[in-house]
């Protein structure tokens, strides 16, 4: 019994010793503790996790061996992107990657990979860039998926039919005539950069086409003057939240203003269409279709074939804003290059002018019409070649909804951004010999360019192919044709004229320095 008591005493003594040692260790740890050390440890752990995450997602595809700038990645490069940097990425392999902040980005550089992504709605959905969702609104139709997207799009198909395009022409020509006077006035004392005014004319043409005369001239000017703030906000990767007085913040304010103006116009258009007024713009055409569908649904005779629902003014506003969003920067880019290209190639300019005189039968004041545009064969070739040579949209970001086996060897992780690139397909030397040479004749008849439809990715492909592509091409043809008919212009060639600046789309680095003058028309005109 005494032995048992002695053993218990030993156990108690051991426990006391262990407690003393533990207290000493804890005291030592607490004595050495500091918040700075804790944060340092967490930060080092975050850096390690960030590198491991990057390397795991990267796998075998091309890209930096390590994330050189931990956490933020090449954020500063994305703030001021260089076309040469994009080219380096495209040339590094069919798939390459980069990681900025929380976003892992995979870039697809080949035609077939680009087409595969654009035709994979089960795995990807358009995200434009992160901030675009905040600017356009998460409820916007362009972010819809599957059947919801298809059904919404059905309600828009009638807005760009041949009949509708003919209705829009008078408003477009009105804008051309007004701005061509501005072009001539701007450079009466000498050549000046024209990139900004090309952005303004495209904004005016879009607003007049979409909103008719429901939008006031001062509102068009307000949107045009502030739209560049939206463009500035569209960096490939933004800070995760919109901070006050940043580019994203100013872009959001500009988009809010534009959406408000469009909603007011939609209300005016609805009232006009309810009153039986004629269709003069996109809003009119859309609302008229809605009202026709509503009236046919009431009669329930099933004969109209029109089944679109009635959209709210807010939905109309958001949708029209996506039309402007899709067209503004791309159209401004195409317009800038077209005017520069024609000025630098007098032989092409002369052929466009001759065709414009011919399709008008010598009547220089003849209003534009669809039949007239149908006869502009060479002007059409010039526009197509300009869109190939300097494609306004060089890539289209998509969000990966679930792990995407894009090749047998690599799957893009869910939550990543995957970007199909359009530029390389349009500069493929096997389809477009001498791809860096502007050759409108490559679009004649049955030549290879016309038959290689898979490479023509200017307007994308798949379920999100550009709804207004016919309208866009006709607008460029009508604008450049009318300009060649009524004006002369020269281009001041600088060492930066052919260098490409990335500003959402692509522009000449020197902003296109031109001088416009009124053409001395033939006596019979």
Tab-separated table of C-alpha atoms in Angstrom, residues 338 342 348 351-353 355-356 358-359 372-388 438-445 450 456 459 469-481:
chain	number	residue	atom	x	y	z
A	338	UNK	CA	-9.739	53.439	-92.673
A	342	UNK	CA	-7.004	55.596	-97.720
A	348	UNK	CA	-7.172	52.748	-103.388
A	351	UNK	CA	-10.985	53.586	-106.854
A	352	UNK	CA	-13.307	54.136	-103.883
A	353	UNK	CA	-14.158	57.644	-105.130
A	355	UNK	CA	-17.147	53.746	-107.357
A	356	UNK	CA	-19.036	56.249	-105.199
A	358	UNK	CA	-20.754	55.577	-110.302
A	359	UNK	CA	-23.271	54.102	-107.843
A	372	UNK	CA	-26.606	51.906	-103.508
A	373	UNK	CA	-24.549	50.194	-100.798
A	374	UNK	CA	-25.118	46.824	-102.478
A	375	UNK	CA	-23.275	48.180	-105.526
A	376	UNK	CA	-20.204	49.320	-103.544
A	377	UNK	CA	-18.209	46.175	-104.294
A	378	UNK	CA	-14.718	47.681	-104.049
A	379	UNK	CA	-15.569	49.815	-101.017
A	380	UNK	CA	-16.743	46.613	-99.344
A	381	UNK	CA	-13.413	44.945	-100.140
A	382	UNK	CA	-11.540	47.908	-98.656
A	383	UNK	CA	-13.560	47.728	-95.440
A	384	UNK	CA	-13.091	43.956	-95.099
A	385	UNK	CA	-9.354	44.244	-95.671
A	386	UNK	CA	-9.066	47.061	-93.119
A	387	UNK	CA	-10.903	44.922	-90.566
A	388	UNK	CA	-8.509	42.050	-91.279
A	438	UNK	CA	-3.026	45.931	-97.191
A	439	UNK	CA	-4.504	44.199	-100.272
A	440	UNK	CA	-8.259	44.732	-100.839
A	441	UNK	CA	-8.080	42.666	-104.013
A	442	UNK	CA	-7.632	39.520	-101.892
A	443	UNK	CA	-11.409	39.672	-101.313
A	444	UNK	CA	-12.370	39.379	-104.975
A	445	UNK	CA	-14.620	36.532	-106.155
A	450	UNK	CA	-13.472	34.683	-99.090
A	456	UNK	CA	-12.758	35.489	-90.384
A	459	UNK	CA	-16.984	39.585	-85.269
A	469	UNK	CA	-21.950	42.888	-87.828
A	470	UNK	CA	-23.873	43.661	-91.045
A	471	UNK	CA	-24.816	47.071	-89.671
A	472	UNK	CA	-21.184	47.776	-88.700
A	473	UNK	CA	-19.765	46.931	-92.137
A	474	UNK	CA	-22.472	48.964	-93.895
A	475	UNK	CA	-21.776	51.918	-91.607
A	476	UNK	CA	-18.053	51.859	-92.476
A	477	UNK	CA	-18.831	51.566	-96.189
A	478	UNK	CA	-21.354	54.409	-96.084
A	479	UNK	CA	-19.097	56.681	-94.013
A	480	UNK	CA	-15.859	56.187	-95.909
A	481	UNK	CA	-17.680	56.261	-99.257
